[in-house]
Short mmCIF file of C-alpha atoms in Angstrom, two decimals:
data_model
loop_
_atom_site.label_atom_id
_atom_site.label_comp_id
_atom_site.label_asym_id
_atom_site.label_seq_id
_atom_site.Cartn_x
_atom_site.Cartn_y
_atom_site.Cartn_z
CA MET A 20 -0.79 17.28 21.90
CA ASN A 21 -0.18 19.27 18.77
CA THR A 22 -1.04 18.11 15.42
CA ARG A 23 2.42 17.66 14.09
CA THR A 24 3.26 15.23 16.95
CA LEU A 25 0.11 13.31 16.24
CA ALA A 26 1.03 13.01 12.62
CA LYS A 27 4.54 11.64 13.79
CA ILE A 28 2.88 9.11 16.06
CA ILE A 29 0.51 7.92 13.31
CA GLY A 30 3.40 7.76 10.69
CA LEU A 31 5.86 5.78 12.94
CA SER A 32 3.22 3.44 14.21
CA TYR A 33 2.18 2.69 10.50
CA LEU A 34 5.93 2.13 9.61
CA SER A 35 6.33 -0.31 12.78
CA ILE A 36 3.18 -2.23 11.77
CA PHE A 37 4.79 -2.94 8.26
CA PHE A 38 7.61 -4.56 9.97
CA THR A 39 5.84 -6.32 12.48
CA ALA A 40 3.09 -7.57 10.30
CA ILE A 41 5.67 -8.76 7.62
CA PHE A 42 7.61 -10.62 10.20
CA ALA A 43 4.70 -12.33 11.79
CA ASN A 44 2.98 -13.10 8.39
CA PHE A 45 5.41 -14.15 5.90
CA PHE A 46 8.47 -15.54 8.41
CA VAL A 47 6.06 -17.10 10.87
CA LEU A 48 2.76 -18.03 9.65
CA GLU A 49 4.08 -19.11 6.41
CA ALA A 50 6.61 -21.51 8.01
CA LEU A 51 3.80 -22.84 9.93
CA LEU A 52 1.89 -23.74 7.25
CA ASN A 53 4.76 -25.27 5.01
CA ASP A 54 6.16 -27.29 7.74
CA PRO A 55 4.12 -27.21 10.97
CA LEU A 56 5.70 -29.59 13.30
CA ALA A 57 9.31 -28.55 12.44
CA SER A 58 8.43 -25.00 12.73
CA LEU A 59 7.04 -25.49 16.02
CA GLN A 60 9.53 -27.60 17.36
CA ASP A 61 12.67 -26.40 15.96
CA ASN A 62 11.93 -22.77 15.79
CA HIS A 63 9.38 -22.54 18.97
CA LEU A 64 10.80 -19.17 20.02
CA MET A 65 10.35 -17.84 16.53
CA VAL A 66 6.90 -18.72 16.63
CA ARG A 67 6.39 -16.89 20.16
CA TRP A 68 7.92 -13.80 18.71
CA GLY A 69 5.34 -14.04 15.69
CA ILE A 70 2.50 -14.08 18.21
CA LEU A 71 4.08 -11.17 20.12
CA ALA A 72 4.47 -9.34 16.74
CA PHE A 73 0.87 -9.62 16.10
CA MET A 74 0.06 -8.56 19.56
CA VAL A 75 2.25 -5.36 19.12
CA THR A 76 0.48 -4.81 15.58
CA VAL A 77 -2.83 -4.71 17.43
CA ALA A 78 -1.44 -2.35 20.12
CA LEU A 79 -0.23 -0.15 17.32
CA ASP A 80 -3.58 -0.27 15.34
CA VAL A 81 -5.30 1.12 18.55
CA ILE A 82 -2.71 3.80 18.89
CA ILE A 83 -3.24 4.83 15.11
CA ALA A 84 -6.94 4.68 15.61
CA TRP A 85 -6.75 7.15 18.74
CA ALA A 86 -4.13 9.46 16.85
CA LEU A 87 -6.14 9.75 13.64
CA TYR A 88 -9.20 10.58 15.64
CA GLU A 89 -7.37 13.45 17.56
CA LEU A 90 -5.58 14.62 14.44
CA PHE A 91 -9.12 14.89 12.32
CA LYS A 92 -11.89 15.07 15.15
CA GLU A 93 -13.20 17.99 13.46
CA HIS A 94 -14.37 15.99 10.61
CA VAL A 95 -17.83 14.47 10.64
CA LEU A 96 -16.66 11.09 9.63
CA SER A 97 -13.75 10.83 11.96
CA ARG A 98 -15.42 9.08 14.82
CA LEU A 99 -17.00 6.57 12.38
CA SER A 100 -13.72 5.88 10.72
CA THR A 101 -12.19 5.29 14.35
CA TYR A 102 -15.04 2.83 15.49
CA PHE A 103 -14.31 0.63 12.27
CA ARG A 104 -10.45 0.58 12.96
CA LEU A 105 -11.08 -0.56 16.31
CA MET A 106 -13.30 -3.19 15.18
CA HIS A 107 -10.63 -4.51 13.06
CA ALA A 108 -8.30 -4.43 15.98
CA ALA A 109 -10.65 -6.21 18.43
CA ILE A 110 -11.27 -8.61 15.92
CA MET A 111 -7.69 -9.51 15.36
CA GLY A 112 -7.25 -9.67 18.95
CA VAL A 113 -9.73 -12.33 19.03
CA ALA A 114 -8.00 -14.22 16.28
CA LEU A 115 -4.85 -14.31 18.37
CA PHE A 116 -6.54 -16.77 20.93
CA ALA A 117 -6.61 -19.28 18.01
CA LEU A 118 -2.96 -18.63 17.21
CA GLN A 119 -1.86 -19.25 20.67
CA GLN A 120 -3.32 -22.53 20.60
CA VAL A 121 -0.53 -23.52 18.24
CA LEU A 122 1.98 -23.58 21.00
CA VAL A 123 0.03 -26.60 22.55
CA SER A 124 -0.53 -28.34 19.35
CA THR A 125 0.86 -31.83 18.93
CA THR A 126 0.13 -32.65 15.27
CA ALA A 127 0.42 -31.02 11.91
CA GLU A 128 -3.16 -31.11 11.36
CA ALA A 129 -4.10 -29.41 14.68
CA ILE A 130 -1.43 -26.58 13.75
CA ILE A 131 -2.58 -25.98 10.38
CA LYS A 132 -6.30 -25.82 11.73
CA GLN A 133 -5.46 -23.12 14.34
CA VAL A 134 -3.54 -21.16 11.75
CA ASP A 135 -6.35 -21.25 9.48
CA THR A 136 -8.89 -20.26 12.13
CA PHE A 137 -6.64 -17.45 12.89
CA ASN A 138 -6.57 -16.24 9.21
CA THR A 139 -10.22 -16.69 8.82
CA ILE A 140 -11.13 -14.47 11.71
CA TRP A 141 -8.54 -11.88 10.60
CA LEU A 142 -10.01 -11.80 7.36
CA LEU A 143 -13.36 -11.10 8.63
CA GLY A 144 -11.67 -8.18 10.63
CA LEU A 145 -10.08 -6.81 7.34
CA PHE A 146 -13.70 -6.14 5.82
CA PHE A 147 -14.10 -3.47 8.53
CA PHE A 148 -10.66 -2.26 7.89
CA GLY A 149 -11.47 -1.70 4.47
CA ILE A 150 -14.38 0.49 5.21
CA HIS A 151 -12.05 2.34 7.59
CA LEU A 152 -9.51 2.91 4.85
CA MET A 153 -12.29 4.35 2.42
CA LEU A 154 -13.55 6.71 5.36
CA LEU A 155 -9.94 7.74 6.14
CA ALA A 156 -9.36 8.68 2.25
CA LYS A 157 -12.50 10.92 2.51
CA ILE A 158 -11.40 12.50 5.66
CA ILE A 159 -7.62 13.44 4.50
CA GLY A 160 -8.72 14.43 1.25
CA LYS A 161 -5.37 15.02 -0.08
CA PRO A 162 -2.72 14.18 -1.46
CA LYS A 163 -5.45 13.05 -3.64
CA VAL A 164 -3.36 10.30 -5.19
CA ILE A 165 -2.84 8.85 -1.45
CA ALA A 166 -6.64 9.14 -0.95
CA LEU A 167 -7.39 7.32 -4.39
CA PHE A 168 -5.01 4.39 -3.31
CA LEU A 169 -6.76 4.30 0.18
CA VAL A 170 -10.04 3.94 -1.37
CA ILE A 171 -8.77 1.41 -3.78
CA ALA A 172 -7.11 -0.68 -1.08
CA GLY A 173 -10.35 -0.30 1.06
CA LEU A 174 -12.49 -1.91 -1.50
CA MET A 175 -9.91 -4.65 -2.36
CA TYR A 176 -9.95 -5.54 1.40
CA MET A 177 -13.77 -5.79 1.48
CA LEU A 178 -13.81 -7.66 -1.99
CA ASP A 179 -11.34 -10.26 -0.73
CA THR A 180 -13.34 -10.96 2.29
CA VAL A 181 -16.52 -11.28 0.32
CA ALA A 182 -14.82 -13.36 -2.29
CA HIS A 183 -13.37 -15.77 0.39
CA LEU A 184 -16.84 -16.31 1.86
CA MET A 185 -18.80 -16.64 -1.61
CA LEU A 186 -16.43 -18.47 -3.96
CA THR A 187 -16.03 -22.19 -3.35
CA ASN A 188 -13.06 -22.15 -5.62
CA TYR A 189 -11.33 -19.11 -3.88
CA ASP A 190 -7.83 -20.96 -3.62
CA ALA A 191 -7.68 -20.96 -7.53
CA TYR A 192 -7.65 -17.09 -7.39
CA SER A 193 -5.82 -16.49 -4.16
CA SER A 194 -2.76 -15.20 -5.68
CA LEU A 195 -4.68 -12.72 -7.72
CA PHE A 196 -6.64 -11.53 -4.67
CA LEU A 197 -3.40 -10.98 -2.77
CA ALA A 198 -2.09 -9.03 -5.40
CA LEU A 199 -5.12 -6.94 -5.67
CA VAL A 200 -5.00 -6.18 -1.85
CA ALA A 201 -1.43 -6.08 -1.38
CA ILE A 202 -0.41 -3.55 -4.20
CA PRO A 203 -2.86 -0.69 -3.42
CA SER A 204 -2.75 -1.16 0.32
CA ILE A 205 1.12 -1.10 0.47
CA ILE A 206 1.37 1.89 -1.86
CA GLY A 207 -1.38 3.87 -0.11
CA GLU A 208 -0.66 3.30 3.69
CA LEU A 209 3.03 3.39 3.13
CA SER A 210 2.50 6.67 1.26
CA LEU A 211 0.18 7.91 3.96
CA ALA A 212 2.83 7.09 6.65
CA ILE A 213 5.70 9.02 4.95
CA TRP A 214 3.56 12.00 4.17
CA LEU A 215 2.34 12.18 7.60
CA LEU A 216 6.07 12.02 8.96
CA VAL A 217 7.17 14.67 6.46
CA LYS A 218 4.35 17.17 6.21
CA GLY A 219 1.38 15.89 8.30
CA GLY A 220 0.06 18.34 11.03
CA LYS A 221 2.13 21.23 9.35
CA GLY A 222 0.14 24.61 9.58
CA ASN A 223 -2.75 23.22 11.61
#
């Protein structure tokens, strides 16, 4: 498989993740936390679609990990970067077991507990994803502005996980940490996806 095809696979997979993750996180998880029983009883099909969207996200993560390795396998850090992304995907897959239990929950407290468990396990996985992004920035090198945002995003993912574990009053700063993670990650990863679709693999 030539490098241009690999770059397109990564770019398209990344863009697909943006849609599946946004749908599952902001339209399904947030609904479950805001009104657990009503969301499950009145929109149970939407909840199932949300779980499926997360499953697709995990599958796309594995595809991206493979394609990135194939595209940059000559780089000394490529294998290590791949391992960290696969760790994140594996942890996310484990977290889905907790989310699936929402479908058989009968009380609001049980639903919220399962969603919280899913979010906690996912959060731990994002620490390793942050390491992957920092390594990826080193691997791609340029465009430098994209590499810079990937480094910042990676650091913010790791910082958010550590803060979640260490700060007893994390909830008081949750909005700040969300912004610190979301802004550089969206700019960096979305820019990377577009760059790979437009220019990635050319001339290699």
